[in-house]
Short mmCIF file of C-alpha atoms in Angstrom, two decimals:
data_model
loop_
_atom_site.label_atom_id
_atom_site.label_comp_id
_atom_site.label_asym_id
_atom_site.label_seq_id
_atom_site.Cartn_x
_atom_site.Cartn_y
_atom_site.Cartn_z
CA MET Q 1 77.72 -80.88 21.46
CA THR Q 2 74.56 -81.87 23.34
CA ASP Q 3 72.57 -79.36 21.29
CA PHE Q 4 73.99 -80.84 18.09
CA TRP Q 5 72.88 -84.40 18.96
CA ALA Q 6 69.48 -83.15 20.10
CA ALA Q 7 69.01 -81.29 16.82
CA LEU Q 8 70.12 -84.36 14.84
CA LEU Q 9 67.70 -86.58 16.78
CA ASN Q 10 64.84 -84.15 16.16
CA THR Q 11 65.65 -84.06 12.45
CA VAL Q 12 65.70 -87.85 12.16
CA SER Q 13 62.51 -88.19 14.22
CA GLY Q 14 60.75 -85.60 12.09
CA ALA Q 15 61.81 -87.32 8.88
CA LEU Q 16 60.58 -90.70 10.14
CA ALA Q 17 57.24 -89.23 11.22
CA GLU Q 18 56.76 -87.61 7.83
CA ALA Q 19 57.78 -90.82 6.08
CA ASN Q 20 55.18 -92.82 8.04
CA ALA Q 21 52.45 -90.35 7.10
CA LEU Q 22 53.30 -90.63 3.42
CA THR Q 23 54.01 -94.37 3.33
CA ALA Q 24 50.65 -95.76 2.22
CA TRP Q 25 50.14 -93.66 -0.90
CA GLU Q 26 53.85 -93.57 -1.60
CA ALA Q 27 53.93 -97.39 -1.57
CA VAL Q 28 51.18 -97.54 -4.20
CA ALA Q 29 52.98 -94.96 -6.33
CA VAL Q 30 56.27 -96.87 -5.98
CA ILE Q 31 54.69 -100.15 -7.12
CA LEU Q 32 53.09 -98.50 -10.14
CA ALA Q 33 56.27 -96.60 -10.99
CA ALA Q 34 58.34 -99.79 -10.80
CA GLY Q 35 55.77 -101.49 -13.04
CA TYR Q 36 56.07 -98.64 -15.52
CA LEU Q 37 59.84 -98.96 -15.72
CA VAL Q 38 59.82 -102.75 -16.10
CA LEU Q 39 57.27 -102.50 -18.92
CA ALA Q 40 59.18 -99.61 -20.54
CA MET Q 41 62.40 -101.65 -20.48
CA LYS Q 42 60.56 -104.37 -22.37
CA GLY Q 43 59.18 -101.81 -24.81
CA SER Q 44 55.60 -102.60 -23.79
CA ILE Q 45 53.03 -99.94 -24.59
CA TRP Q 46 51.17 -100.78 -21.36
CA CYS Q 47 53.87 -98.98 -19.37
CA TRP Q 48 52.01 -95.73 -20.01
CA PHE Q 49 48.96 -96.86 -18.01
CA ALA Q 50 51.11 -97.53 -14.95
CA ALA Q 51 52.87 -94.20 -15.52
CA PHE Q 52 49.60 -92.25 -15.59
CA PHE Q 53 48.28 -93.50 -12.23
CA SER Q 54 51.68 -93.41 -10.51
CA THR Q 55 52.28 -89.80 -11.47
CA ALA Q 56 48.79 -88.77 -10.38
CA ILE Q 57 49.67 -89.94 -6.86
CA TYR Q 58 53.12 -88.34 -6.92
CA THR Q 59 51.62 -85.00 -7.97
CA ALA Q 60 49.83 -84.83 -4.61
CA LEU Q 61 52.75 -86.24 -2.59
CA PHE Q 62 55.34 -83.77 -3.87
CA TRP Q 63 53.00 -80.83 -3.38
CA LYS Q 64 52.55 -81.86 0.24
CA VAL Q 65 56.33 -81.78 0.93
CA SER Q 66 56.86 -78.46 -0.96
CA LEU Q 67 58.75 -79.89 -3.93
CA LEU Q 68 56.76 -77.61 -6.19
CA MET Q 69 58.55 -78.28 -9.46
CA GLU Q 70 58.46 -82.04 -8.84
CA SER Q 71 54.68 -81.75 -8.42
CA VAL Q 72 54.34 -79.75 -11.64
CA LEU Q 73 56.62 -82.26 -13.34
CA ASN Q 74 54.26 -85.10 -12.47
CA ILE Q 75 51.31 -83.25 -13.99
CA TYR Q 76 53.41 -83.09 -17.15
CA TYR Q 77 54.16 -86.82 -16.77
CA MET Q 78 50.43 -87.54 -16.75
CA ALA Q 79 50.02 -85.70 -20.04
CA MET Q 80 53.10 -87.43 -21.48
CA ALA Q 81 51.66 -90.82 -20.50
CA VAL Q 82 48.77 -90.10 -22.87
CA TYR Q 83 51.14 -88.75 -25.55
CA GLY Q 84 53.55 -91.68 -25.12
CA PHE Q 85 50.75 -94.19 -25.53
CA GLN Q 86 49.71 -92.49 -28.76
CA GLN Q 87 53.29 -92.37 -30.08
CA TRP Q 88 54.07 -95.99 -29.22
CA SER Q 89 50.80 -97.06 -30.84
CA LYS Q 90 52.21 -96.02 -34.21
CA GLY Q 91 54.08 -98.46 -36.41
CA LYS Q 92 53.65 -102.22 -36.33
CA GLN Q 93 50.49 -103.46 -34.68
CA ASP Q 94 51.72 -105.26 -31.55
CA GLU Q 95 52.41 -104.22 -27.96
CA HIS Q 96 55.85 -102.82 -28.83
CA GLY Q 97 54.60 -100.25 -31.35
CA SER Q 98 57.15 -97.92 -32.97
CA ALA Q 99 60.88 -98.67 -33.41
CA VAL Q 100 63.77 -97.59 -31.16
CA ILE Q 101 65.92 -94.79 -32.65
CA SER Q 102 69.21 -93.06 -31.76
CA TRP Q 103 70.16 -89.37 -31.96
CA SER Q 104 73.62 -87.94 -32.71
CA LEU Q 105 76.07 -86.66 -30.07
CA THR Q 106 75.78 -83.16 -31.54
CA ARG Q 107 72.02 -83.16 -31.11
CA HIS Q 108 72.32 -84.38 -27.51
CA THR Q 109 74.93 -81.71 -26.72
CA GLN Q 110 72.56 -79.01 -27.95
CA ILE Q 111 69.72 -80.47 -25.88
CA ILE Q 112 71.88 -80.56 -22.73
CA LEU Q 113 73.07 -76.95 -23.12
CA VAL Q 114 69.57 -75.60 -23.72
CA THR Q 115 68.04 -77.62 -20.88
CA ALA Q 116 70.81 -76.58 -18.45
CA ALA Q 117 70.24 -72.91 -19.30
CA ILE Q 118 66.50 -73.23 -18.74
CA SER Q 119 67.17 -75.04 -15.45
CA GLY Q 120 69.33 -72.16 -14.24
CA VAL Q 121 66.65 -69.59 -15.00
CA VAL Q 122 63.89 -71.65 -13.39
CA GLY Q 123 66.07 -72.31 -10.33
CA TYR Q 124 66.79 -68.60 -9.91
CA LEU Q 125 63.10 -67.69 -10.14
CA MET Q 126 62.13 -70.39 -7.65
CA SER Q 127 64.92 -69.34 -5.26
CA ASN Q 128 63.81 -65.73 -5.24
CA HIS Q 129 60.04 -65.93 -5.64
CA THR Q 130 58.85 -69.19 -4.00
CA GLN Q 131 59.30 -71.21 -0.84
CA ALA Q 132 60.53 -74.26 -2.79
CA SER Q 133 63.11 -76.52 -1.17
CA TYR Q 134 66.44 -76.98 -3.01
CA PRO Q 135 65.25 -74.78 -5.89
CA TYR Q 136 68.22 -75.23 -8.24
CA LEU Q 137 68.42 -79.00 -7.87
CA ASP Q 138 64.63 -79.29 -8.01
CA ALA Q 139 64.61 -77.19 -11.19
CA ALA Q 140 67.44 -79.18 -12.81
CA THR Q 141 65.89 -82.60 -12.17
CA THR Q 142 62.53 -81.27 -13.36
CA CYS Q 143 63.75 -79.64 -16.58
CA PHE Q 144 65.91 -82.59 -17.58
CA ALA Q 145 63.13 -85.04 -16.71
CA VAL Q 146 60.70 -83.07 -18.90
CA MET Q 147 63.11 -83.30 -21.82
CA THR Q 148 63.97 -86.95 -21.18
CA THR Q 149 60.33 -88.04 -20.91
CA TYR Q 150 59.85 -86.67 -24.42
CA LEU Q 151 62.79 -88.83 -25.55
CA VAL Q 152 61.09 -91.87 -24.00
CA ALA Q 153 57.87 -91.09 -25.89
CA LYS Q 154 59.92 -90.86 -29.10
CA LYS Q 155 61.77 -94.09 -28.20
CA VAL Q 156 65.20 -92.44 -28.34
CA LEU Q 157 67.77 -94.96 -27.05
CA GLU Q 158 69.86 -92.44 -25.11
CA ASN Q 159 66.95 -91.48 -22.81
CA TRP Q 160 68.20 -94.15 -20.38
CA LEU Q 161 71.58 -92.44 -19.96
CA TYR Q 162 69.85 -89.19 -19.01
CA TRP Q 163 67.73 -91.06 -16.47
CA VAL Q 164 70.81 -92.46 -14.73
CA ILE Q 165 72.03 -88.92 -13.93
CA ILE Q 166 68.57 -87.59 -13.09
CA ASP Q 167 67.84 -90.50 -10.77
CA LEU Q 168 71.13 -90.09 -8.87
CA ALA Q 169 70.35 -86.41 -8.24
CA SER Q 170 66.78 -87.26 -7.28
CA ILE Q 171 67.90 -89.79 -4.66
CA TYR Q 172 69.62 -87.02 -2.69
CA LEU Q 173 66.62 -84.71 -3.07
CA TYR Q 174 64.08 -87.26 -1.86
CA LEU Q 175 66.22 -88.38 1.09
CA GLN Q 176 66.33 -84.78 2.27
CA LYS Q 177 62.51 -84.61 2.21
CA GLY Q 178 61.90 -87.91 4.03
CA LEU Q 179 60.54 -89.80 1.00
CA MET Q 180 62.34 -93.01 1.98
CA LEU Q 181 60.46 -95.48 -0.23
CA THR Q 182 60.83 -93.22 -3.24
CA SER Q 183 64.56 -92.88 -2.54
CA LEU Q 184 64.88 -96.67 -2.51
CA LEU Q 185 62.87 -96.83 -5.73
CA PHE Q 186 65.24 -94.40 -7.42
CA ILE Q 187 68.26 -96.43 -6.35
CA LEU Q 188 66.61 -99.32 -8.16
CA TYR Q 189 65.87 -97.00 -11.08
CA VAL Q 190 69.57 -96.33 -11.60
CA GLY Q 191 70.29 -100.00 -12.16
CA MET Q 192 67.17 -100.48 -14.27
CA ALA Q 193 68.00 -97.46 -16.43
CA ILE Q 194 71.38 -99.00 -17.21
CA GLY Q 195 69.66 -102.28 -18.02
CA GLY Q 196 67.05 -100.46 -20.11
CA TYR Q 197 69.75 -98.87 -22.23
CA PHE Q 198 71.29 -102.23 -23.15
CA LEU Q 199 67.89 -103.85 -23.75
CA TRP Q 200 66.82 -101.07 -26.12
CA LYS Q 201 70.21 -101.15 -27.83
CA SER Q 202 69.75 -104.88 -28.42
CA THR Q 203 66.22 -104.24 -29.72
CA MET Q 204 67.53 -101.58 -32.11
CA ARG Q 205 70.12 -104.03 -33.50
CA GLU Q 206 67.40 -106.63 -34.04
CA GLN Q 207 65.28 -104.06 -35.84
CA SER Q 208 68.22 -103.17 -38.11
CA ARG Q 209 68.82 -106.82 -38.94
CA ALA Q 210 65.11 -107.33 -39.70
CA LEU Q 211 65.15 -104.37 -42.09
CA SER Q 212 68.20 -105.72 -43.90
CA TYR Q 213 66.32 -108.87 -44.99
#
């Protein structure tokens, strides 16, 4: 029993030490990431600037704690920030850009099945050929986040529902790696993703009414 408590204390102490070392840059990334989400909820095109700089920082942070796919994912996010800005710039000439759209349940089912299959393959490869931590969960959150970020760039309403699930899984992953501030951010993300869904749904209704006149 003594060994158990000693091991637990060492684990907690190690996590806190690692968290302190990462805190400064992580705090900057958290602020920028929160700014991105608030702006995205409002449909503001400027969200992509916050996204670009936040993900640049997270690319380095995740590499440092051996979340390899999360690091690769953030390189992809940087590219998608550029793509998203270009996509949202289309349409009417104001800060909200293109219109919000919705995809069918059938299309989403196909997307989920394909993404889950790819996640399984990536997780297997990481488990057997890399030193990645939590390879299957890391692969799943990465693959679904890649797909969902594309939905954000296309302004697909249902992207927010995907983010709720991804964020819940990510909270567990980041807690295990001592990324405390990021874990707290993702708890906030869950609530904001739910709010984002209803805001975009309201925006889509307004767009439909405007087109009917």
